[in-house]
Amino acid sequence: MESVEYKSYGYRWVALAVFALVQASIQVLWSSYLPITSEAADFYGVTP
């Protein structure tokens, strides 16, 4: 069986960093929604 040589590229770390920053910003937005959950539920007529 022949050994396979894999090549890794440095830009994958850039892509991972961008993905992590986008996910972190989404989590910050969701965290800012948390304090108004009950008011939003009252407004839309649903249970929180």
PDB file of C-alpha atoms in Angstrom:
ATOM      1  CA  MET A   1       0.000   0.000   0.000  1.00  0.00           C
ATOM      2  CA  GLU A   2       1.405   3.348  -0.996  1.00  0.00           C
ATOM      3  CA  SER A   3       1.573   6.151   1.527  1.00  0.00           C
ATOM      4  CA  VAL A   4      -0.450   9.208   0.626  1.00  0.00           C
ATOM      5  CA  GLU A   5       1.083  12.607   1.169  1.00  0.00           C
ATOM      6  CA  TYR A   6      -1.367  15.284   2.242  1.00  0.00           C
ATOM      7  CA  LYS A   7      -0.801  18.950   1.615  1.00  0.00           C
ATOM      8  CA  SER A   8      -2.126  21.544   4.050  1.00  0.00           C
ATOM      9  CA  TYR A   9      -2.685  25.161   3.157  1.00  0.00           C
ATOM     10  CA  GLY A  10      -2.241  28.126   5.464  1.00  0.00           C
ATOM     11  CA  TYR A  11      -5.374  29.927   4.311  1.00  0.00           C
ATOM     12  CA  ARG A  12      -7.510  27.300   6.030  1.00  0.00           C
ATOM     13  CA  TRP A  13      -6.628  28.997   9.331  1.00  0.00           C
ATOM     14  CA  VAL A  14      -7.861  32.288   7.916  1.00  0.00           C
ATOM     15  CA  ALA A  15     -11.116  30.654   6.884  1.00  0.00           C
ATOM     16  CA  LEU A  16     -11.444  29.100  10.337  1.00  0.00           C
ATOM     17  CA  ALA A  17     -10.803  32.470  12.013  1.00  0.00           C
ATOM     18  CA  VAL A  18     -13.409  34.194   9.832  1.00  0.00           C
ATOM     19  CA  PHE A  19     -15.929  31.458  10.576  1.00  0.00           C
ATOM     20  CA  ALA A  20     -15.234  31.740  14.315  1.00  0.00           C
ATOM     21  CA  LEU A  21     -15.664  35.531  14.249  1.00  0.00           C
ATOM     22  CA  VAL A  22     -18.955  35.261  12.388  1.00  0.00           C
ATOM     23  CA  GLN A  23     -20.231  32.668  14.845  1.00  0.00           C
ATOM     24  CA  ALA A  24     -19.120  34.804  17.805  1.00  0.00           C
ATOM     25  CA  SER A  25     -20.959  37.827  16.432  1.00  0.00           C
ATOM     26  CA  ILE A  26     -24.113  35.743  15.965  1.00  0.00           C
ATOM     27  CA  GLN A  27     -23.865  34.575  19.579  1.00  0.00           C
ATOM     28  CA  VAL A  28     -23.510  38.174  20.778  1.00  0.00           C
ATOM     29  CA  LEU A  29     -26.664  39.100  18.887  1.00  0.00           C
ATOM     30  CA  TRP A  30     -28.568  36.172  20.402  1.00  0.00           C
ATOM     31  CA  SER A  31     -27.306  37.113  23.867  1.00  0.00           C
ATOM     32  CA  SER A  32     -28.581  40.648  23.414  1.00  0.00           C
ATOM     33  CA  TYR A  33     -32.047  39.246  22.635  1.00  0.00           C
ATOM     34  CA  LEU A  34     -32.208  37.268  25.892  1.00  0.00           C
ATOM     35  CA  PRO A  35     -33.239  40.145  28.227  1.00  0.00           C
ATOM     36  CA  ILE A  36     -36.319  40.978  26.132  1.00  0.00           C
ATOM     37  CA  THR A  37     -37.594  37.435  25.640  1.00  0.00           C
ATOM     38  CA  SER A  38     -40.698  37.843  27.784  1.00  0.00           C
ATOM     39  CA  GLU A  39     -41.589  41.209  26.225  1.00  0.00           C
ATOM     40  CA  ALA A  40     -41.203  39.776  22.732  1.00  0.00           C
ATOM     41  CA  ALA A  41     -43.344  36.773  23.675  1.00  0.00           C
ATOM     42  CA  ASP A  42     -46.059  39.103  24.995  1.00  0.00           C
ATOM     43  CA  PHE A  43     -45.892  41.178  21.824  1.00  0.00           C
ATOM     44  CA  TYR A  44     -46.235  38.167  19.517  1.00  0.00           C
ATOM     45  CA  GLY A  45     -48.745  36.377  21.749  1.00  0.00           C
ATOM     46  CA  VAL A  46     -46.673  33.255  22.347  1.00  0.00           C
ATOM     47  CA  THR A  47     -45.178  31.615  25.428  1.00  0.00           C
ATOM     48  CA  PRO A  48     -41.481  32.250  26.128  1.00  0.00           C
TER      49      PRO A  48
END
